[in-house]
């Protein structure tokens, strides 16, 4: 192989590498801004203290109609920004709802009490939601019957406080392990990036469609959610 031909091959491979790199960057930028279009006309976000301070007026300008705010985790943890976010969202006129991250390591009664003493009852609030997913801070895996019994107890207590059925936000791995959407007759909030989910046993009411969306008013990526028409 001549030096000239070798140089051409090197230039060709370099060009292909640059093109692939630019394509990957373009896809990443597109993914960060992606949200479902029609027919999903009612869209919003869910956040926690991990997302830092939020400019809720800017979030509203970004197209959010509602916001779910993490209030509690397990039996004794409260989100440090919940009260601030709860009040600020109301000022914008956006709808607001509260989230609890359920722990398989804590008693259901204690978790319900944690949520109920943190989140005020508000007639104009969206239904409370409970997040069901496997977490690094809890490695136990109880039997399905025990998990479902605990969840029923949790739901009963929270619904008595809020006056509305709780929405179940469940990931595919948790659903596969415990079959909660078949066992618990509640609205389903499914989680799957970019492609509409089909793993719940019943039709989902909400869909977390993009876990890495970037919007005005929040410095970190947010969960972007849509409501089924």
Short mmCIF file of C-alpha atoms in Angstrom, two decimals, residues 125-211:
data_model
loop_
_atom_site.label_atom_id
_atom_site.label_comp_id
_atom_site.label_asym_id
_atom_site.label_seq_id
_atom_site.Cartn_x
_atom_site.Cartn_y
_atom_site.Cartn_z
CA UNK A 125 -54.57 18.58 44.37
CA UNK A 126 -53.98 15.81 41.86
CA UNK A 127 -54.26 12.26 43.24
CA UNK A 128 -51.26 11.30 45.35
CA UNK A 129 -48.84 8.86 43.72
CA UNK A 130 -46.67 6.08 45.13
CA UNK A 131 -43.43 5.18 43.32
CA UNK A 132 -42.68 1.45 43.17
CA UNK A 133 -39.17 0.58 42.08
CA UNK A 134 -36.15 -1.30 43.37
CA UNK A 135 -33.76 1.01 45.20
CA UNK A 136 -30.09 0.68 46.09
CA UNK A 137 -30.79 1.52 49.73
CA UNK A 138 -33.09 -1.52 50.17
CA UNK A 139 -31.99 -4.93 48.95
CA UNK A 140 -34.66 -7.12 50.60
CA UNK A 141 -37.18 -8.81 48.32
CA UNK A 142 -40.23 -9.94 50.32
CA UNK A 143 -42.70 -12.48 48.96
CA UNK A 144 -45.33 -11.02 46.60
CA UNK A 145 -48.17 -11.69 49.05
CA UNK A 146 -46.42 -9.68 51.76
CA UNK A 147 -45.64 -6.80 49.41
CA UNK A 148 -49.20 -6.59 48.10
CA UNK A 149 -50.64 -6.76 51.60
CA UNK A 150 -48.41 -3.88 52.70
CA UNK A 151 -49.32 -1.83 49.65
CA UNK A 152 -53.03 -2.33 50.27
CA UNK A 153 -52.56 -1.06 53.80
CA UNK A 154 -50.57 1.92 52.59
CA UNK A 155 -53.15 2.81 49.94
CA UNK A 156 -56.05 2.56 52.39
CA UNK A 157 -54.40 4.95 54.84
CA UNK A 158 -53.28 7.52 52.28
CA UNK A 159 -56.61 7.51 50.49
CA UNK A 160 -58.40 8.10 53.78
CA UNK A 161 -56.22 11.19 54.22
CA UNK A 162 -56.35 12.59 50.67
CA UNK A 163 -59.88 11.54 49.75
CA UNK A 164 -58.75 10.28 46.33
CA UNK A 165 -57.49 6.98 44.87
CA UNK A 166 -53.69 6.80 44.79
CA UNK A 167 -51.90 6.59 41.43
CA UNK A 168 -49.37 3.74 41.18
CA UNK A 169 -46.13 4.71 39.46
CA UNK A 170 -44.44 1.38 38.81
CA UNK A 171 -41.36 0.41 36.84
CA UNK A 172 -41.19 -2.64 34.61
CA UNK A 173 -38.81 -4.63 36.90
CA UNK A 174 -41.04 -4.07 39.94
CA UNK A 175 -44.18 -4.93 37.98
CA UNK A 176 -42.54 -8.12 36.69
CA UNK A 177 -41.65 -9.18 40.24
CA UNK A 178 -44.90 -8.32 42.01
CA UNK A 179 -47.70 -7.89 39.45
CA UNK A 180 -49.09 -4.85 41.23
CA UNK A 181 -51.14 -3.48 38.34
CA UNK A 182 -53.15 -6.72 38.14
CA UNK A 183 -53.55 -7.04 41.91
CA UNK A 184 -54.29 -3.43 42.84
CA UNK A 185 -57.18 -1.70 41.03
CA UNK A 186 -55.70 1.80 40.83
CA UNK A 187 -54.63 4.15 38.08
CA UNK A 188 -51.27 3.21 36.57
CA UNK A 189 -48.34 5.52 35.89
CA UNK A 190 -45.94 3.61 33.64
CA UNK A 191 -42.24 4.34 33.09
CA UNK A 192 -40.45 3.89 29.76
CA UNK A 193 -38.30 6.27 27.75
CA UNK A 194 -39.50 7.31 24.28
CA UNK A 195 -41.70 4.28 23.48
CA UNK A 196 -45.20 3.97 24.95
CA UNK A 197 -45.12 1.21 27.60
CA UNK A 198 -47.07 -2.01 27.30
CA UNK A 199 -45.99 -3.91 30.43
CA UNK A 200 -48.81 -2.99 32.90
CA UNK A 201 -51.71 -5.43 33.21
CA UNK A 202 -54.19 -2.60 32.68
CA UNK A 203 -54.10 0.50 30.51
CA UNK A 204 -51.89 3.19 31.99
CA UNK A 205 -53.26 6.61 32.86
CA UNK A 206 -49.90 8.41 32.90
CA UNK A 207 -46.58 7.75 31.20
CA UNK A 208 -43.12 8.94 32.19
CA UNK A 209 -41.88 9.33 28.64
CA UNK A 210 -38.46 10.94 29.07
CA UNK A 211 -36.33 10.69 32.21
#
